[in-house]
mmCIF file of C-alpha atoms and ligand atoms in Angstrom:
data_model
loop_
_atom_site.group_PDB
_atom_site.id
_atom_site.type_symbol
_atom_site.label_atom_id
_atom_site.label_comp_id
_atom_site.label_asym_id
_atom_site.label_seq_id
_atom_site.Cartn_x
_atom_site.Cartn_y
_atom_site.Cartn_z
ATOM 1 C CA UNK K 1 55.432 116.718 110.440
ATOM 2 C CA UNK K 2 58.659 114.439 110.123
ATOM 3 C CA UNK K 3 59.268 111.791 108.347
ATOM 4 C CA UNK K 4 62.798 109.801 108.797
ATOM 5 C CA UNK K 5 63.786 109.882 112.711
ATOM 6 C CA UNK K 6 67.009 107.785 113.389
ATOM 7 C CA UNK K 7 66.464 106.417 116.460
ATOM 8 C CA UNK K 8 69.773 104.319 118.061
ATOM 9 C CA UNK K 9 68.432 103.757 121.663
ATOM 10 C CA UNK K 10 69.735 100.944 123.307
ATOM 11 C CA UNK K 11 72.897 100.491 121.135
ATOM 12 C CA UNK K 12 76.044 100.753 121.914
ATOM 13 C CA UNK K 13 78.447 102.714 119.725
ATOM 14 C CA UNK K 14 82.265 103.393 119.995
ATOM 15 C CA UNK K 15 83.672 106.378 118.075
ATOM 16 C CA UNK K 16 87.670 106.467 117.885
ATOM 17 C CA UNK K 17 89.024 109.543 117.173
ATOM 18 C CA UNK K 18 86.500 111.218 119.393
ATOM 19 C CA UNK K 19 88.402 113.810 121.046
ATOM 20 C CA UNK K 20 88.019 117.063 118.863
ATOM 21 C CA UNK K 21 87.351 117.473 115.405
ATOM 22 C CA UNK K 22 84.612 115.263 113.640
ATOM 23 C CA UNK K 23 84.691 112.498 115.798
ATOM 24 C CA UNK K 24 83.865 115.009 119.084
ATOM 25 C CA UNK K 25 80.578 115.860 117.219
ATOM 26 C CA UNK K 26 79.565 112.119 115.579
ATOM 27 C CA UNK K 27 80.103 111.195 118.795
ATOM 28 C CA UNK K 28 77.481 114.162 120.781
ATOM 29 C CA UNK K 29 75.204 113.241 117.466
ATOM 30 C CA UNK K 30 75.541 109.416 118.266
ATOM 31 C CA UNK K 31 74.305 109.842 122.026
ATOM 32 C CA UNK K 32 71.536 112.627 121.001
ATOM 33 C CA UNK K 33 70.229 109.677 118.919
ATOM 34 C CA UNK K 34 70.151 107.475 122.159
ATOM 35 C CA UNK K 35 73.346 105.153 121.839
ATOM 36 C CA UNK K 36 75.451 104.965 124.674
ATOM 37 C CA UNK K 37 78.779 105.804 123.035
ATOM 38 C CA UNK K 38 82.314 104.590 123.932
ATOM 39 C CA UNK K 39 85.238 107.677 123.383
ATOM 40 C CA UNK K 40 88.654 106.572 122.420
ATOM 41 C CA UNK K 41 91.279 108.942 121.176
ATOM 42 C CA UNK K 42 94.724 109.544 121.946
ATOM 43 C CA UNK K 43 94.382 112.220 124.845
ATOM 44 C CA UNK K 44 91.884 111.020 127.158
ATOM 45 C CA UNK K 45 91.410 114.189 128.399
ATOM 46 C CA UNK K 46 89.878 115.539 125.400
ATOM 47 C CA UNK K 47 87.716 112.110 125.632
ATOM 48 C CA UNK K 48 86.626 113.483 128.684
ATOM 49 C CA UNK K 49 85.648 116.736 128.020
ATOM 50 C CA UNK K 50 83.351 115.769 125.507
ATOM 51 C CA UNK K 51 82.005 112.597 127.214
ATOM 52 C CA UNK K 52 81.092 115.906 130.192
ATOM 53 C CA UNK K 53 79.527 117.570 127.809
ATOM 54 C CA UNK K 54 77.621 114.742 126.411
ATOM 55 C CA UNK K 55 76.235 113.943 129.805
ATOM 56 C CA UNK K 56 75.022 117.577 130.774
ATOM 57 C CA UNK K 57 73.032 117.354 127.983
ATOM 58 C CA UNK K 58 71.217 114.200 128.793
ATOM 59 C CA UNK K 59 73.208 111.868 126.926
ATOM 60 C CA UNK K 60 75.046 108.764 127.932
ATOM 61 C CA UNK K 61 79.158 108.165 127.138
ATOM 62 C CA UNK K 62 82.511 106.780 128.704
ATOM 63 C CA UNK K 63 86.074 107.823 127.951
ATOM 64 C CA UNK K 64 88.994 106.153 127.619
ATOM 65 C CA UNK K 65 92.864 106.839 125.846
ATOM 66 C CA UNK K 66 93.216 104.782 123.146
ATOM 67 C CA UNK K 67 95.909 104.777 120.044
ATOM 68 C CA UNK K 68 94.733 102.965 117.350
ATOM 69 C CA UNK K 69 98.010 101.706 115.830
ATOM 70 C CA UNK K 70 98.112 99.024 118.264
ATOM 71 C CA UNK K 71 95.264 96.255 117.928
ATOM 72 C CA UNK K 72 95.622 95.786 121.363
ATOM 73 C CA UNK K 73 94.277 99.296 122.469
ATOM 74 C CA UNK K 74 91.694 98.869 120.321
ATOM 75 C CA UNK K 75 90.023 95.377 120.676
ATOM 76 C CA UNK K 76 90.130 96.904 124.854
ATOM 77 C CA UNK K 77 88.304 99.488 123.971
ATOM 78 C CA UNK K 78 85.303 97.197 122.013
ATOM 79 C CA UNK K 79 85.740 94.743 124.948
ATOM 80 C CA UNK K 80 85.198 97.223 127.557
ATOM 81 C CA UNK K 81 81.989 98.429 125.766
ATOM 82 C CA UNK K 82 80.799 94.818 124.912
ATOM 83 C CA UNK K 83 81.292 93.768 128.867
ATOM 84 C CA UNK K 84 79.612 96.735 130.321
ATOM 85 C CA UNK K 85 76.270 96.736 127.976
ATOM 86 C CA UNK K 86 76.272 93.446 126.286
ATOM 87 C CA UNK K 87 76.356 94.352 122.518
ATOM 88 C CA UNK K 88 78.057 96.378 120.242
ATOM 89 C CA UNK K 89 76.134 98.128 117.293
ATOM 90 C CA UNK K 90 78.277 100.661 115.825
ATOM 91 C CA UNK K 91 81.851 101.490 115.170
ATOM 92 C CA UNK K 92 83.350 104.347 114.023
ATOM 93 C CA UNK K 93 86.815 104.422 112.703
ATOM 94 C CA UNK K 94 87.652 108.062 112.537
ATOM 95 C CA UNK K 95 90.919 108.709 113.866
ATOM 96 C CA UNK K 96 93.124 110.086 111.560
ATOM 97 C CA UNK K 97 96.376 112.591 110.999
ATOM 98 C CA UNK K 98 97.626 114.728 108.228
ATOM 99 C CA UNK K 99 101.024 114.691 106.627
ATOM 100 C CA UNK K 100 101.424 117.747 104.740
ATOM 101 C CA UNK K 101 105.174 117.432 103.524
ATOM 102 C CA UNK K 102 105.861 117.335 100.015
ATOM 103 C CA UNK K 103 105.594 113.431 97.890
ATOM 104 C CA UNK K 104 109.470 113.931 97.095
ATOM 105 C CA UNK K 105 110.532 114.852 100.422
ATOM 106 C CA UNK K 106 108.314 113.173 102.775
ATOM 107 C CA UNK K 107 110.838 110.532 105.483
ATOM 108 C CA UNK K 108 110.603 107.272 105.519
ATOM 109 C CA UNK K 109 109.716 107.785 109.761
ATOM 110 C CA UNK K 110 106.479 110.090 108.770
ATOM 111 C CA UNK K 111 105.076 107.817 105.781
ATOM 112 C CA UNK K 112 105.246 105.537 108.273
ATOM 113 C CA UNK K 113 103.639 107.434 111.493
ATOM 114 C CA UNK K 114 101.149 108.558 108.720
ATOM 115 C CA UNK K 115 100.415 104.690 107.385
ATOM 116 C CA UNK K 116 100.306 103.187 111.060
ATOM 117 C CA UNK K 117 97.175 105.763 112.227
ATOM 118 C CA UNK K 118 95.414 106.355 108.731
ATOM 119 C CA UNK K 119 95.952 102.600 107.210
ATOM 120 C CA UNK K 120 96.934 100.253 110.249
ATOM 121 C CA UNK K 121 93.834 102.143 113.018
ATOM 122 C CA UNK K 122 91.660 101.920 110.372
ATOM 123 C CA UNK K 123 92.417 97.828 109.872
ATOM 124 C CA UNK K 124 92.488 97.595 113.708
ATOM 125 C CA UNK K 125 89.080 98.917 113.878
ATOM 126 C CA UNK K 126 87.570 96.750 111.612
ATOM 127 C CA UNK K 127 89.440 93.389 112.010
ATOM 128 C CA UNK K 128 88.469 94.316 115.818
ATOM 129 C CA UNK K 129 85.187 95.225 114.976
ATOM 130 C CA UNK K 130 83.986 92.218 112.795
ATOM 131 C CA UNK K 131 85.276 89.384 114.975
ATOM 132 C CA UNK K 132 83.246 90.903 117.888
ATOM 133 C CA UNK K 133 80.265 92.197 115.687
ATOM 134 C CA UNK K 134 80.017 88.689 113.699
ATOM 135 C CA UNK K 135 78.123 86.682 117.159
ATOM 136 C CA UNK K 136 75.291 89.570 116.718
ATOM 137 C CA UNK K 137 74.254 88.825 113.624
ATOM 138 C CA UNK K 138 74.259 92.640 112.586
ATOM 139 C CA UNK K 139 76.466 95.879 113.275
ATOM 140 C CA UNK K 140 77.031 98.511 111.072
ATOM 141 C CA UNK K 141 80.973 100.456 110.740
ATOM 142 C CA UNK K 142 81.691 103.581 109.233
ATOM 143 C CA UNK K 143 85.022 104.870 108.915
ATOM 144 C CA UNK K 144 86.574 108.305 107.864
ATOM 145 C CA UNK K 145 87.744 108.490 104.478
ATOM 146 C CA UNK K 146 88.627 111.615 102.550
ATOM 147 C CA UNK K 147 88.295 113.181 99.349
ATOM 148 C CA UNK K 148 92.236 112.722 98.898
ATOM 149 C CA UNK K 149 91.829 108.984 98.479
ATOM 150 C CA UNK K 150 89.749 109.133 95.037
ATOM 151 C CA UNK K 151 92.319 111.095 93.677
ATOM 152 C CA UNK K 152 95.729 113.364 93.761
ATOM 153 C CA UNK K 153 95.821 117.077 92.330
ATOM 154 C CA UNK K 154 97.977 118.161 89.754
ATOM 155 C CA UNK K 155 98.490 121.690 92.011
ATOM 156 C CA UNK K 156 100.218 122.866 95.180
ATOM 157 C CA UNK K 157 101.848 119.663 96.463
ATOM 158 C CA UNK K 158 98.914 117.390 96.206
ATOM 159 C CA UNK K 159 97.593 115.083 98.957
ATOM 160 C CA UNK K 160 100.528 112.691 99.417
ATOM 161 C CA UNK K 161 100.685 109.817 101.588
ATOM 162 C CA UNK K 162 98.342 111.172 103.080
ATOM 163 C CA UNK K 163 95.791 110.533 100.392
ATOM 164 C CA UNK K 164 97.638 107.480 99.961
ATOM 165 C CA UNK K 165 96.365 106.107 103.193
ATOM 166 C CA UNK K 166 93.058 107.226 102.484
ATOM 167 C CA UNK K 167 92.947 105.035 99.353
ATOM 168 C CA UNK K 168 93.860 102.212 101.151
ATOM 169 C CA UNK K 169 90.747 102.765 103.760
ATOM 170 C CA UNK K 170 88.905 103.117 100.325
ATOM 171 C CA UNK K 171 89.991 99.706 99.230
ATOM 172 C CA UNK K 172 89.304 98.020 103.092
ATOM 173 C CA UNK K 173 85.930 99.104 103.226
ATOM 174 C CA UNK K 174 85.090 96.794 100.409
ATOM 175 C CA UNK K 175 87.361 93.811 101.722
ATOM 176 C CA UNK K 176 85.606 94.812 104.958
ATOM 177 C CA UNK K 177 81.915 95.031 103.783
ATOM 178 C CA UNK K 178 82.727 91.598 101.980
ATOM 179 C CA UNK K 179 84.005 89.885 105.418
ATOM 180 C CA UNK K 180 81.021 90.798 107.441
ATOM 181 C CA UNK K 181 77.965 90.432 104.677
ATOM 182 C CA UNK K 182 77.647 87.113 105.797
ATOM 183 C CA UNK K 183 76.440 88.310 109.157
ATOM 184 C CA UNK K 184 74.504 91.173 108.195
ATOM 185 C CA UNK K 185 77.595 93.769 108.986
ATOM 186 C CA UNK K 186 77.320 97.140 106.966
ATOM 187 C CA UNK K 187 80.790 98.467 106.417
ATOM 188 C CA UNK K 188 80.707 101.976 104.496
ATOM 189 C CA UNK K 189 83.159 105.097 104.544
ATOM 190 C CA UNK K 190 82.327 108.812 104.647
ATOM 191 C CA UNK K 191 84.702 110.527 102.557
ATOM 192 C CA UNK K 192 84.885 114.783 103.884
ATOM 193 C CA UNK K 193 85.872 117.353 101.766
ATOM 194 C CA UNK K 194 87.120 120.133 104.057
ATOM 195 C CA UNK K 195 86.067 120.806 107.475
ATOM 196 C CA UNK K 196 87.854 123.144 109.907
ATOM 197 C CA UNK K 197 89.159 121.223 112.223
ATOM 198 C CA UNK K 198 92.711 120.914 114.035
ATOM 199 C CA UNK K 199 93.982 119.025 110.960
ATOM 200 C CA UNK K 200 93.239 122.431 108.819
ATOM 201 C CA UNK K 201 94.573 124.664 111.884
ATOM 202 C CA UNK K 202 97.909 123.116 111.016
ATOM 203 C CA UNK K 203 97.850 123.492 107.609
ATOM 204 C CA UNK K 204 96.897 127.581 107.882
ATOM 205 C CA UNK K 205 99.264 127.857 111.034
ATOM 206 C CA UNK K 206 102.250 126.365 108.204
ATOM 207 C CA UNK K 207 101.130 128.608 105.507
ATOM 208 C CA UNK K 208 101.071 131.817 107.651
ATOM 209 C CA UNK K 209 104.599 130.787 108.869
ATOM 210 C CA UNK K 210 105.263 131.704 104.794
ATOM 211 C CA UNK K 211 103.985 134.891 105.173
ATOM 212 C CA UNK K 212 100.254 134.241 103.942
ATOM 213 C CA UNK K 213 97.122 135.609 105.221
ATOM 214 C CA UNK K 214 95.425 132.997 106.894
ATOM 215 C CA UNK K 215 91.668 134.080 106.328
ATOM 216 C CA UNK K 216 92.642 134.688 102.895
ATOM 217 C CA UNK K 217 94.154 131.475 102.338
ATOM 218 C CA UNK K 218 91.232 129.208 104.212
ATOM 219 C CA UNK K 219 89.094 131.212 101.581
ATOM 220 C CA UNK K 220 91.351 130.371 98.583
ATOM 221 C CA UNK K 221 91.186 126.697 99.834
ATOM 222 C CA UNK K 222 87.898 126.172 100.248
ATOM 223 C CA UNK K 223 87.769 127.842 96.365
ATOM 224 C CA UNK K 224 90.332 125.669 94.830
ATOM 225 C CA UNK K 225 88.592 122.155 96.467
ATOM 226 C CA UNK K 226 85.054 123.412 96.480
ATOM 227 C CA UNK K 227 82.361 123.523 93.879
ATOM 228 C CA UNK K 228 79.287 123.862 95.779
ATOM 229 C CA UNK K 229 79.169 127.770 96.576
ATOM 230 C CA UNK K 230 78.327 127.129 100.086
ATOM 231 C CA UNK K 231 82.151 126.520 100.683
ATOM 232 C CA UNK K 232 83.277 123.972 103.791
ATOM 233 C CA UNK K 233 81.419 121.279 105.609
ATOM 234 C CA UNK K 234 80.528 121.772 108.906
ATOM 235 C CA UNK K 235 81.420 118.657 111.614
ATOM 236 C CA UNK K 236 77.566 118.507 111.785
ATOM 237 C CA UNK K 237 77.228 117.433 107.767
ATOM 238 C CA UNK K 238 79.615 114.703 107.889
ATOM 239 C CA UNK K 239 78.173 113.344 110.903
ATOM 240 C CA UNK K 240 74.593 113.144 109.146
ATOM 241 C CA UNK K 241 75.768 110.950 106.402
ATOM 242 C CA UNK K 242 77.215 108.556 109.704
ATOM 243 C CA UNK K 243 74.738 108.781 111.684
ATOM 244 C CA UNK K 244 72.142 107.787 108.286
ATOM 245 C CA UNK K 245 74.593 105.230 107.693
ATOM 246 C CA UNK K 246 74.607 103.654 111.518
ATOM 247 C CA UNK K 247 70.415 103.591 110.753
ATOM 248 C CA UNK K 248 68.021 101.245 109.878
ATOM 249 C CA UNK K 249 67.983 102.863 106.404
ATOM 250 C CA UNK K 250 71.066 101.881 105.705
ATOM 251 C CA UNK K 251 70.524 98.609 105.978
ATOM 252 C CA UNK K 252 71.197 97.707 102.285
ATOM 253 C CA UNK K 253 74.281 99.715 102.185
ATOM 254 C CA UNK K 254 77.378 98.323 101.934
ATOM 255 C CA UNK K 255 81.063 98.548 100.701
ATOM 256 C CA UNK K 256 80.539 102.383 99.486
ATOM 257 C CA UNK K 257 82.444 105.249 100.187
ATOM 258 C CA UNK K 258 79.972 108.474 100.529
ATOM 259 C CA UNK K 259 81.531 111.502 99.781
ATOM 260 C CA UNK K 260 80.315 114.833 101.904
ATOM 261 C CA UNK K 261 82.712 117.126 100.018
ATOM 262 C CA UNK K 262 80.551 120.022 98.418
ATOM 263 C CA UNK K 263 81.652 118.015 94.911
ATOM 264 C CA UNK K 264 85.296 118.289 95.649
ATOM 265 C CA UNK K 265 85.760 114.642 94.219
ATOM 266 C CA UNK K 266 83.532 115.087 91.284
ATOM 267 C CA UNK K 267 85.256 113.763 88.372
HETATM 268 N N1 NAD X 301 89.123 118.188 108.533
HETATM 269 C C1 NAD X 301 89.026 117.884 107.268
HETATM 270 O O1 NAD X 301 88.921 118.755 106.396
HETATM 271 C C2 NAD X 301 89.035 116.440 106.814
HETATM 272 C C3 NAD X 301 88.869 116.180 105.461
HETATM 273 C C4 NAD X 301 88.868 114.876 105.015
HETATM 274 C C5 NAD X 301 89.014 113.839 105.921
HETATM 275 N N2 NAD X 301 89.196 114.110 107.239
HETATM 276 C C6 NAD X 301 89.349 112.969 108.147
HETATM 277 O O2 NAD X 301 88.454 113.112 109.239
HETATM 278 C C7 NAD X 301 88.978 112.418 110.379
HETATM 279 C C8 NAD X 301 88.923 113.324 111.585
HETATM 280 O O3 NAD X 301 89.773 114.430 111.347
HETATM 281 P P1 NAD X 301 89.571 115.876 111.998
HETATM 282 O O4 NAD X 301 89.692 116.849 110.893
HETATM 283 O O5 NAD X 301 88.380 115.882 112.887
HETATM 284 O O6 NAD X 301 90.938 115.941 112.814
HETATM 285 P P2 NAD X 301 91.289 116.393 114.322
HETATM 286 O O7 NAD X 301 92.771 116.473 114.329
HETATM 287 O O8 NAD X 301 90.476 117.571 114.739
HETATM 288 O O9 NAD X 301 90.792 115.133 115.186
HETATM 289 C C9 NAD X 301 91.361 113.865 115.016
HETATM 290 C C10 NAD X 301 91.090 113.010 116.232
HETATM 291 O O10 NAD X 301 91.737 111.736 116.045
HETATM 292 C C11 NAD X 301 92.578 111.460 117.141
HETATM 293 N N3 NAD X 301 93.709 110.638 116.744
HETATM 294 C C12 NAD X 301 94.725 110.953 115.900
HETATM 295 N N4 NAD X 301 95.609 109.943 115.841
HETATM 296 C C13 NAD X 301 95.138 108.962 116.657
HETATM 297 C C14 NAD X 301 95.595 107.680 117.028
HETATM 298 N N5 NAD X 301 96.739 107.173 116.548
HETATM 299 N N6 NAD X 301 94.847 106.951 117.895
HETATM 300 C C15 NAD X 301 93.694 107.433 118.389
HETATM 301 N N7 NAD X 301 93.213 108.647 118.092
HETATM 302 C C16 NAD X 301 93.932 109.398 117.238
HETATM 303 C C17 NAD X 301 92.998 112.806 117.665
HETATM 304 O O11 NAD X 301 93.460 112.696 118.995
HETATM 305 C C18 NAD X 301 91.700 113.603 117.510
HETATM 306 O O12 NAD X 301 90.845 113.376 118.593
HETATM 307 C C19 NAD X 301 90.384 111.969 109.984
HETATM 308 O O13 NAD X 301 90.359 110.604 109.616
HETATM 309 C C20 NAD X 301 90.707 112.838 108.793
HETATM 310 O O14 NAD X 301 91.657 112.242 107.934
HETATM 311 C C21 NAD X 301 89.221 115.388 107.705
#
């Protein structure tokens, strides 16, 4: 017999950074819970893929291109979901992109392209979010975090700007959580360890360019960051904690940043 069942029928939900990766999945886990969910990514063909495959099984979704370093693209997106269905119940911010050169040598042009989607979406999404979500009197945002934004590692060449960015979406969940308390807004972040996605693909693809073995390298990876012995999160484990956190028994959590990483940011 079961106990918890999250249950999201009726709401409406828009995932951005939907296309592949984690956001693909949250999103197919969103609509198997009911919601009717909104995808926004870059390529809207990958959007569309996965709002086809969300339909043949039952489940109800819309697609649409969307970058989320302009405000703009994004408040569309919420509007288009608030017109059609007449609420709006869940955000996720989950769009996101890696930036793998070294602290010392990183250009001014890709700390930037890495600030505008990591730091900048993630704003857009909730500034968006809360001054549409506020008139409901509830809502509840999650947004992508990662591991690299408790801390950097002393090894390799460390997490960068790119766990830069991450610390600032650390820091905005609180400001966030704060701004929308008033009105019964949950804002919390979900913080992966490693997951093999695209974002890892790249990574592997760089290394073998030096010569490495790629299987043996995902393995060393998943050693160096990885305590728990059952190595990498699946897409599926990171969309549980979201998917508990869009619930009703979430509803006294706020401002925290929920780490899925195996223990990778255990101090
Ligand atoms: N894969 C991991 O191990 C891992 C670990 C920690 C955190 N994360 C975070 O998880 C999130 C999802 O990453 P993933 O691994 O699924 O990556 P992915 O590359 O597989 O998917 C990322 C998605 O975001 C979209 N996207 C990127 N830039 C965008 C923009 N400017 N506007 C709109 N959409 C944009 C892409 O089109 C794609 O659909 C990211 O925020 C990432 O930082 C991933």
């Amino acid at each position: 017999m079961g106990f918890m069942e999250i249950d999201l029928s009726g709401q409406t939900a828009v995932v951005f950074g939907s296309g592949k990766g984690i956001g693909a999945v949250v999103s197919e886990q969103l609509a198997q819970a009911g919601a009717m969910v909104y995808l926004a990514s870059r390529t809207e063909a990958n959007c569309i893929k996965v709002m086809e495959k969300i339909t043949e099984n039952g489940g109800k979704a819309s697609a649409a291109a969307c970058d989320v370093s302009d405000i703009e693209q994004v408040n569309e997106v919420l509007q288009k979901a608030e017109e059609e269905t007449g609420r709006l119940d869940i955000v996720i911010n989950n769009a996101g992109i890696d930036c793998v050169t070294p602290f010392v040598e990183c250009s001014q042009e890709e700390i930037m392209r890495v600030i505008m989607t990591n730091q900048m979406g993630v704003n857009n999404g909730l500034q968006c979010a809360l001054r549409r979500m506020k008139k409901y009197g509830h809502g509840k945002i999650v947004t992508t975090t990662s591991f690299a934004g408790r801390r950097d590692l002393p090894h390799g060449n460390g997490f960068g700007h790119y766990g830069m960015t991450k610390a600032a979406v650390n820091y905005l969940t609180q400001t966030a959580a704060f701004a929308g308390a008033d009105y019964n807004i949950n804002v919390n972040a979900v913080g992966p360890g490693i997951v093999k996605t695209k974002m890892w693909e790249d990574i592997l693809d760089t290394d073998e360019a030096d010569g490495k073995n790629r299987e043996q390298t995902w393995e060393e990876y998943q050693k160096k960051y990885i305590p728990l012995a059952r190595g990498a999160q699946s897409h599926e484990d990171i969309g549980y904690m979201m998917l508990f956190l869009c619930s009703k028994y979430a509803d006294s959590i706020t401002g925290q940043v929920i780490y899925v990483d195996g223990g990778a940011s255990t101090d």
